[in-house]
């Protein structure tokens, strides 16, 4: 009988009241491995109620105790990261080493959150007026909602909940229904680390659960990561219901290659950033802008490297795993046909590959398409698969103009040995995260992650200093301790003497 994954509410598994479920696949086998329950609005309401009750004590728990829980959680993650990576691979499909890398990048944010006593120190101004002091403190928001995508089931929730919890909030997480088990594993690990029941809760499901969170009066904020149309919807609905919202959306990331670049470094980087995690990364490189005359030589180097990649079951030491669902695999493969009819040249066709895995796995090999017209959906759409497009441009300026004319602004990279060009690029490009000879410039945990334009809705990026600001609100206190001299009546606006 197929296992059914419950919600995680108040420190334990909870079937909820809903009767709807969704299939969870093992993408390398192409079979349903379990079912996941879909929460009703009533289930979400109950989880939020429990989180609200828990927030009274957790928000008043000493910062040292909260920090100790984070340290303990870090130790558990460190000791058992292979176990978490294995669960992740079995539901997402990414290869084990990549899954371990995802956990490691999430762990960075946990380590950042361990420094919360330092990060939330307020400011103090003594004697702003005679015998009057002013100071500011950072308070938790209460119950915070997190809604995460399928492509980073461990790392993306970890961008948010360690900071939310360490600052004294309680959490209701709605993970992707496509790879939901990681969230329950995290819930159990946090409990083992000493987190009180009700501080971290998971409700599984789809739009019904998301809408219930977005409109619930006791949810103070929403942190969302997913595709742009849903991010926009989440931002508009959440803010219309009075919430603080950060909603990170989709991407179409370009790598600009200048003629003086080291083409071997470029080819390695393009293959790693284009095909790692089968291109299912919001920071994947999907367009290579080759400033002529480098395109032919570069394509040759990339094709050679692609020939050595092994696509197959992520548990068996392959380079690249399957796509998340058959439907998504077919959608991505459809772009290869579109490329042909739009006049592009398919250099390597991933449909023709050999795959090291079960016949029914959701396979698509690495694909390279040259001379992609910028009018083609292959150039314009976020494909979110192992498809790397090459667009040939005649100058640096043409390349930057193309990048800046697109709707997204998540990540980009320039490859060059010219420091002046790189410096000019970092200022001229309208993208939130920029790599200079670095293909996937995901900032470390003590900076913040987020793009520009349709890649983010809201004012706060994820994690780092902006994450701390997002999950706290500041209170300014003006105090005077009793003093023998009294100022008497004065209806004027307070000034300082
Ligand atoms: P998605 O938008 O389909 O789903 C994201 C979340 O929204 C999931 O929890 C899902 O259940 C929920 N959802 C889906 N449809 C909904 C609807 N109609 N109403 C309300 N909620 C809904 O995204 P995905 O396919 O899981 O993830 C891939 C996308 O996420 C890509 O576009 C990728 O670029 C983006 N992404 C962005 C970042 C970033 O930091 N900018 C990071 C990772 C992924």
XYZ file of C-alpha atoms and ligand atoms in Angstrom:
541
model
C 0.000 0.000 0.000
C 1.282 3.511 -0.821
C 2.436 5.525 2.181
C 0.608 8.801 2.832
C 2.591 11.765 4.151
C 0.798 13.717 6.878
C 1.191 17.333 7.896
C 3.550 18.206 10.774
C 1.645 20.222 13.343
C 2.486 20.877 16.994
C 5.507 18.604 16.961
C 3.849 15.533 15.489
C 2.454 14.088 12.285
C -1.149 15.075 11.726
C -3.512 13.776 9.021
C -5.730 16.861 9.098
C -9.345 16.815 7.967
C -8.820 16.941 4.197
C -9.515 14.041 1.883
C -7.561 15.261 -1.151
C -4.033 13.931 -1.775
C -1.388 14.334 -4.482
C 1.157 11.869 -5.893
C 4.854 12.135 -5.012
C 7.117 10.595 -7.637
C 10.545 9.047 -7.603
C 11.577 10.814 -10.832
C 14.452 8.439 -11.597
C 12.089 5.478 -11.492
C 9.048 7.271 -12.875
C 6.784 5.737 -10.247
C 4.612 7.142 -7.462
C 6.539 6.599 -4.219
C 3.954 8.049 -1.846
C 0.907 10.276 -1.561
C 0.864 13.605 0.243
C -2.162 15.030 2.002
C -3.561 18.352 0.848
C -4.586 20.672 3.676
C -7.989 22.323 3.762
C -8.458 25.928 4.849
C -9.595 24.430 8.170
C -6.288 22.534 8.547
C -4.346 25.723 7.870
C -6.482 27.619 10.367
C -5.728 25.014 13.038
C -1.971 25.080 12.297
C -1.952 28.883 12.449
C -3.885 28.805 15.732
C -1.327 26.420 17.244
C 1.543 28.573 15.948
C -0.110 31.672 17.399
C -0.468 30.050 20.814
C 3.184 28.878 20.665
C 4.388 32.348 19.687
C 3.440 33.780 23.095
C 6.036 31.670 24.922
C 8.572 31.437 22.074
C 8.609 35.189 21.513
C 9.428 35.591 25.223
C 12.019 32.818 25.346
C 15.489 34.176 26.007
C 17.580 34.833 22.969
C 20.256 32.529 24.405
C 17.829 29.619 24.577
C 16.684 30.274 21.005
C 20.302 30.385 19.926
C 20.990 27.066 21.674
C 18.183 25.400 19.711
C 19.718 26.695 16.484
C 23.149 25.369 17.455
C 21.633 21.965 18.279
C 19.736 21.922 14.965
C 22.978 22.740 13.163
C 24.676 19.753 14.808
C 21.841 17.396 13.813
C 21.899 18.665 10.232
C 25.645 18.253 10.059
C 25.562 14.726 11.415
C 22.630 13.563 9.307
C 22.969 15.600 6.128
C 23.463 12.452 4.026
C 20.133 11.099 5.240
C 18.424 14.358 4.265
C 20.180 14.441 0.881
C 18.990 10.880 0.158
C 15.348 11.816 0.839
C 15.778 14.882 -1.338
C 17.224 12.906 -4.251
C 14.498 10.282 -4.067
C 11.758 12.911 -4.550
C 13.469 15.664 -6.554
C 15.835 13.550 -8.656
C 18.935 15.777 -8.374
C 22.119 13.758 -7.927
C 23.252 13.010 -4.367
C 26.294 15.314 -4.455
C 24.083 18.194 -5.602
C 21.503 17.398 -2.906
C 24.331 17.489 -0.329
C 25.394 20.864 -1.743
C 21.855 22.176 -1.335
C 21.772 21.063 2.303
C 25.187 22.698 2.881
C 23.955 26.039 1.509
C 20.882 25.838 3.761
C 23.131 25.024 6.697
C 24.951 28.306 6.090
C 21.758 30.195 6.947
C 21.303 28.124 10.110
C 24.841 29.133 11.104
C 24.021 32.762 10.326
C 20.913 32.475 12.527
C 23.092 31.174 15.380
C 24.499 34.722 15.532
C 21.062 36.247 16.156
C 21.935 37.789 19.562
C 24.480 39.931 17.784
C 22.299 40.594 14.724
C 19.329 41.863 16.715
C 21.149 44.186 19.064
C 19.266 47.452 19.044
C 20.642 50.985 19.138
C 20.905 53.121 22.268
C 21.221 56.900 22.492
C 21.903 58.259 25.918
C 20.677 61.633 27.151
C 18.983 62.724 23.931
C 17.298 65.322 26.086
C 18.200 65.967 29.685
C 17.837 62.591 31.488
C 16.041 61.076 28.510
C 17.336 57.975 26.669
C 16.125 56.531 23.363
C 16.658 52.948 22.321
C 15.304 50.563 19.734
C 14.488 46.867 20.055
C 13.631 44.291 17.404
C 10.499 42.264 18.103
C 9.160 39.169 16.342
C 6.159 39.515 14.013
C 4.224 36.517 15.395
C 3.174 33.739 13.004
C 4.998 33.767 9.665
C 4.053 31.794 6.541
C 6.611 30.258 4.161
C 5.663 28.826 0.752
C 8.453 27.048 -1.103
C 9.089 25.612 -4.602
C 10.009 22.086 -5.676
C 13.537 22.787 -6.862
C 15.170 23.382 -3.460
C 12.997 21.547 -0.918
C 15.624 21.898 1.836
C 17.572 25.058 1.036
C 14.721 27.447 0.242
C 12.788 26.790 3.488
C 16.161 27.173 5.247
C 16.566 30.624 3.699
C 13.721 31.703 5.955
C 12.779 29.573 8.978
C 16.122 29.666 10.863
C 16.013 33.465 10.904
C 12.272 33.553 11.617
C 12.611 31.146 14.547
C 15.795 32.655 15.960
C 14.117 36.075 16.022
C 11.213 34.638 18.047
C 8.539 33.977 15.409
C 6.598 30.779 14.868
C 6.308 29.211 11.420
C 3.764 27.555 9.159
C 5.576 26.147 6.112
C 3.728 25.052 2.951
C 6.377 23.184 0.941
C 6.020 22.086 -2.663
C 3.633 19.169 -2.983
C 6.067 17.589 -5.463
C 8.841 16.800 -2.936
C 7.269 17.299 0.501
C 9.075 14.777 2.763
C 12.114 16.965 3.488
C 9.881 19.429 5.365
C 8.656 16.760 7.807
C 12.241 15.566 8.330
C 13.176 19.137 9.254
C 10.208 19.352 11.651
C 11.350 16.211 13.479
C 14.981 17.413 13.560
C 13.975 20.782 15.030
C 11.974 18.990 17.730
C 15.009 16.825 18.518
C 17.043 20.027 18.755
C 14.753 21.202 21.556
C 12.339 23.431 19.656
C 9.009 23.562 21.519
C 6.002 22.026 19.763
C 4.000 24.442 17.650
C 6.927 26.737 16.768
C 7.547 25.021 13.408
C 4.601 23.517 11.546
C 4.181 22.084 8.056
C 0.954 22.023 6.089
C 1.105 20.235 2.764
C -1.075 21.034 -0.179
C -1.795 23.234 -3.138
C -3.573 26.499 -3.909
C -6.208 25.940 -1.219
C -3.552 25.826 1.509
C -1.638 28.770 -0.010
C -4.771 30.919 -0.210
C -5.675 30.069 3.374
C -2.250 31.301 4.531
C -2.384 34.427 2.358
C -5.721 35.508 3.765
C -5.455 34.337 7.392
C -5.722 37.296 9.782
C -3.202 35.783 12.232
C -0.420 35.299 9.676
C 1.845 38.352 9.867
C 4.090 37.737 6.874
C 4.583 35.579 3.810
C 7.912 34.465 2.354
C 7.302 32.927 -1.057
C 9.620 31.440 -3.675
C 8.333 30.084 -6.985
C 7.415 31.061 -10.523
C 6.773 34.701 -11.404
C 2.993 34.536 -12.026
C 2.397 32.865 -8.652
C 4.870 35.215 -6.909
C 2.934 38.206 -8.241
C -0.363 36.668 -7.138
C 1.028 35.882 -3.681
C 2.401 39.406 -3.303
C -0.847 41.078 -4.370
C -3.099 38.812 -2.282
C -0.868 38.834 0.801
C -0.389 42.598 0.871
C -4.117 43.149 0.223
C -4.652 41.182 3.431
C -2.305 43.389 5.401
C 0.764 41.149 5.387
C 4.421 41.863 4.949
C 5.351 39.881 1.795
C 8.603 38.917 0.112
C 7.893 36.911 -3.066
C 10.803 35.691 -5.164
C 9.926 34.709 -8.722
C 11.367 33.155 -11.856
C 14.455 33.879 -13.910
C 16.214 33.758 -17.256
C 19.885 34.136 -16.505
C 22.450 35.223 -19.100
C 26.182 34.642 -19.171
C 28.000 37.293 -21.195
C 31.272 36.034 -22.677
C 33.737 38.649 -23.915
C 36.322 37.673 -26.551
C 39.214 37.959 -24.076
C 37.715 35.424 -21.642
C 39.399 32.132 -20.772
C 37.202 29.886 -22.938
C 38.029 26.701 -21.018
C 36.853 28.333 -17.798
C 33.759 29.585 -19.657
C 32.971 26.133 -21.073
C 33.344 24.444 -17.659
C 31.206 27.131 -16.020
C 28.505 27.043 -18.713
C 28.164 23.267 -18.443
C 28.097 23.334 -14.621
C 25.635 26.233 -14.410
C 23.499 25.148 -17.358
C 23.052 21.478 -16.529
C 23.581 21.155 -12.771
C 20.334 19.988 -11.157
C 19.086 19.421 -14.741
C 18.753 23.178 -15.145
C 16.056 23.291 -12.450
C 17.708 26.154 -10.575
C 16.551 29.747 -10.444
C 20.226 30.715 -10.798
C 20.942 28.313 -13.680
C 22.517 29.857 -16.742
C 20.100 29.387 -19.609
C 21.475 31.847 -22.192
C 25.069 32.215 -23.269
C 25.675 35.555 -24.960
C 28.816 35.023 -27.004
C 30.471 38.233 -28.176
C 31.888 37.317 -31.609
C 34.219 35.894 -32.767
C 34.212 33.387 -29.853
C 30.978 31.441 -30.486
C 32.262 28.624 -32.736
C 35.272 27.803 -30.571
C 33.233 28.027 -27.369
C 30.456 25.798 -28.691
C 33.062 23.186 -29.646
C 34.473 23.185 -26.112
C 31.019 22.959 -24.530
C 29.944 20.131 -26.842
C 33.068 18.143 -25.906
C 32.306 18.481 -22.234
C 28.622 17.620 -22.707
C 29.659 14.397 -24.427
C 31.185 13.206 -21.147
C 28.142 13.909 -18.947
C 26.206 10.918 -17.664
C 22.476 11.450 -17.140
C 20.817 8.939 -14.864
C 19.694 7.907 -11.406
C 21.107 10.438 -8.926
C 21.830 7.661 -6.426
C 24.290 6.001 -8.801
C 27.047 8.563 -9.228
C 25.703 10.207 -12.415
C 26.307 13.867 -13.292
C 22.720 14.854 -13.968
C 19.400 13.444 -12.808
C 15.886 13.395 -14.255
C 13.340 16.215 -14.360
C 10.748 16.546 -11.622
C 7.689 15.123 -13.446
C 6.900 13.565 -16.802
C 4.723 16.556 -17.634
C 7.599 18.967 -16.994
C 10.020 16.765 -18.933
C 7.675 16.812 -21.946
C 7.209 20.578 -21.704
C 10.978 21.176 -21.671
C 11.538 18.722 -24.546
C 8.877 20.604 -26.531
C 11.192 23.629 -26.658
C 13.675 21.619 -28.729
C 11.019 21.315 -31.458
C 10.230 25.017 -31.145
C 13.936 25.814 -31.587
C 14.014 23.880 -34.841
C 10.950 25.573 -36.258
C 12.207 29.005 -35.162
C 15.388 28.584 -37.210
C 17.845 27.847 -34.399
C 20.482 25.109 -34.679
C 20.138 22.204 -32.257
C 23.784 21.263 -31.590
C 23.107 18.587 -28.957
C 19.598 17.116 -28.641
C 18.968 15.812 -25.120
C 16.129 13.582 -26.305
C 18.618 11.367 -28.074
C 20.748 10.596 -25.046
C 21.376 7.306 -23.238
C 20.198 7.280 -19.658
C 21.583 5.318 -16.709
C 18.288 4.562 -15.058
C 14.864 2.995 -15.244
C 13.061 3.160 -18.585
C 10.189 5.144 -17.083
C 12.390 7.845 -15.466
C 11.695 11.447 -16.473
C 14.831 11.741 -18.597
C 16.057 14.512 -20.796
C 19.759 14.858 -21.533
C 21.718 18.124 -21.725
C 20.714 20.145 -24.775
C 22.643 22.879 -26.579
C 20.961 25.213 -29.073
C 22.890 27.748 -31.156
C 21.737 30.865 -33.004
C 18.544 31.155 -30.968
C 16.470 34.120 -32.245
C 15.584 36.500 -29.425
C 12.000 36.444 -30.698
C 11.716 32.697 -29.996
C 10.027 31.342 -26.844
C 13.237 29.327 -26.388
C 14.966 32.628 -25.639
C 12.088 34.373 -23.909
C 10.556 31.708 -21.631
C 11.952 30.339 -18.409
C 12.388 26.741 -19.610
C 13.656 25.374 -16.261
C 15.390 22.348 -17.747
C 18.760 21.247 -19.173
C 18.587 23.486 -22.241
C 21.398 25.962 -22.885
C 20.802 28.550 -25.606
C 23.541 30.446 -27.410
C 22.844 33.922 -28.765
C 25.645 35.505 -30.784
C 26.132 39.250 -30.251
C 28.597 41.643 -31.810
C 29.618 43.710 -28.782
C 29.560 44.092 -25.005
C 26.961 46.840 -25.415
C 24.608 44.630 -27.450
C 24.908 41.935 -24.802
C 24.107 44.245 -21.890
C 21.186 45.784 -23.775
C 19.724 42.345 -24.348
C 20.073 41.368 -20.694
C 18.503 44.640 -19.550
C 15.587 44.399 -21.988
C 14.318 41.112 -20.479
C 11.559 40.925 -17.883
C 13.633 39.088 -15.250
C 16.627 40.233 -13.230
C 17.637 37.366 -10.966
C 21.239 36.413 -11.782
C 23.823 37.050 -14.470
C 27.525 36.574 -15.069
C 30.250 38.118 -17.159
C 33.348 36.204 -18.214
C 36.317 38.358 -19.138
C 39.920 39.134 -18.211
C 39.259 42.859 -18.545
C 38.718 44.356 -15.075
C 37.413 47.602 -16.541
C 34.715 45.802 -18.550
C 33.712 43.739 -15.520
C 33.466 46.851 -13.376
C 31.350 48.598 -15.981
C 29.095 45.505 -16.225
C 28.459 45.352 -12.490
C 27.131 48.908 -12.613
C 25.264 48.824 -15.939
C 23.459 45.503 -15.672
C 19.942 45.598 -14.203
C 20.149 42.307 -12.343
C 20.153 41.676 -8.598
C 22.971 39.096 -8.359
C 26.038 39.415 -10.534
C 28.946 37.017 -11.055
C 32.330 38.071 -12.400
C 33.954 34.905 -13.742
C 31.563 33.109 -11.369
C 28.560 31.457 -13.030
C 26.053 30.966 -10.180
C 26.525 33.984 -7.908
C 24.313 32.893 -5.011
C 25.351 35.230 -2.176
C 26.645 33.722 1.075
C 24.265 33.674 4.038
C 25.492 36.960 5.544
C 24.579 38.872 2.402
C 21.033 38.707 1.033
C 19.551 36.806 -1.926
C 17.175 38.337 -4.438
C 16.851 39.698 -7.935
C 15.378 42.719 -9.674
C 12.240 43.241 -11.796
C 9.918 40.215 -12.243
C 12.269 38.051 -10.156
C 11.081 39.616 -6.902
C 7.957 41.274 -5.525
C 8.273 43.148 -2.246
C 11.038 45.133 -0.613
C 13.057 42.530 1.255
C 15.396 39.924 -0.173
C 15.874 36.511 1.438
C 18.221 35.840 4.392
C 21.232 37.917 5.453
C 20.611 41.358 6.980
C 17.434 41.854 4.935
C 16.067 38.566 6.285
C 16.589 39.763 9.857
C 14.800 43.029 9.063
C 11.943 41.160 7.351
C 11.229 38.904 10.327
C 11.356 41.639 12.966
C 9.731 44.971 13.598
C 11.462 47.743 15.396
C 10.165 49.483 18.467
C 11.695 52.815 19.534
C 11.506 53.636 23.238
C 11.993 57.055 24.775
C 12.463 56.827 28.525
C 13.027 59.125 31.461
C 13.625 57.798 34.937
C 12.260 59.822 37.727
C 14.227 62.868 38.524
C 13.485 65.556 41.080
C 13.117 68.257 38.399
C 9.794 68.197 36.576
C 9.310 70.070 33.326
C 5.737 71.189 34.007
C 3.012 71.619 31.387
C 4.106 72.287 27.776
C 1.745 71.481 24.882
C 4.422 72.142 22.236
C 5.971 69.322 20.199
C 8.788 67.684 22.191
C 12.197 69.221 21.419
C 15.481 68.540 23.145
C 17.279 70.537 25.745
P 5.496 27.208 -8.527
O 5.263 28.662 -8.655
O 4.718 26.286 -9.400
O 5.188 26.721 -7.015
C 5.735 27.393 -5.905
C 4.797 27.200 -4.712
O 3.526 27.798 -5.028
C 4.518 25.741 -4.389
O 4.486 25.577 -2.988
C 3.150 25.492 -5.006
O 2.399 24.508 -4.337
C 2.485 26.845 -4.913
N 1.519 27.073 -6.001
C 1.549 26.552 -7.257
N 0.512 27.003 -7.975
C -0.186 27.840 -7.169
C -1.378 28.630 -7.344
N -2.048 28.635 -8.502
N -1.798 29.369 -6.314
C -1.131 29.381 -5.145
N -0.011 28.646 -4.917
C 0.450 27.893 -5.914
O 7.073 26.964 -8.685
P 7.850 25.588 -8.786
O 7.574 24.967 -10.106
O 7.635 24.786 -7.552
O 9.357 26.119 -8.733
C 10.057 26.573 -9.862
C 9.960 28.077 -9.999
O 10.479 28.696 -8.821
C 10.814 28.623 -11.134
O 10.102 29.637 -11.772
C 12.046 29.170 -10.431
O 12.734 30.195 -11.125
C 11.439 29.693 -9.184
N 12.442 29.832 -8.142
C 12.862 31.087 -7.857
C 13.848 31.275 -6.905
C 14.323 32.648 -6.569
O 15.003 32.784 -5.574
N 14.010 33.684 -7.313
C 14.387 30.167 -6.231
C 13.918 28.900 -6.549
C 12.935 28.750 -7.506
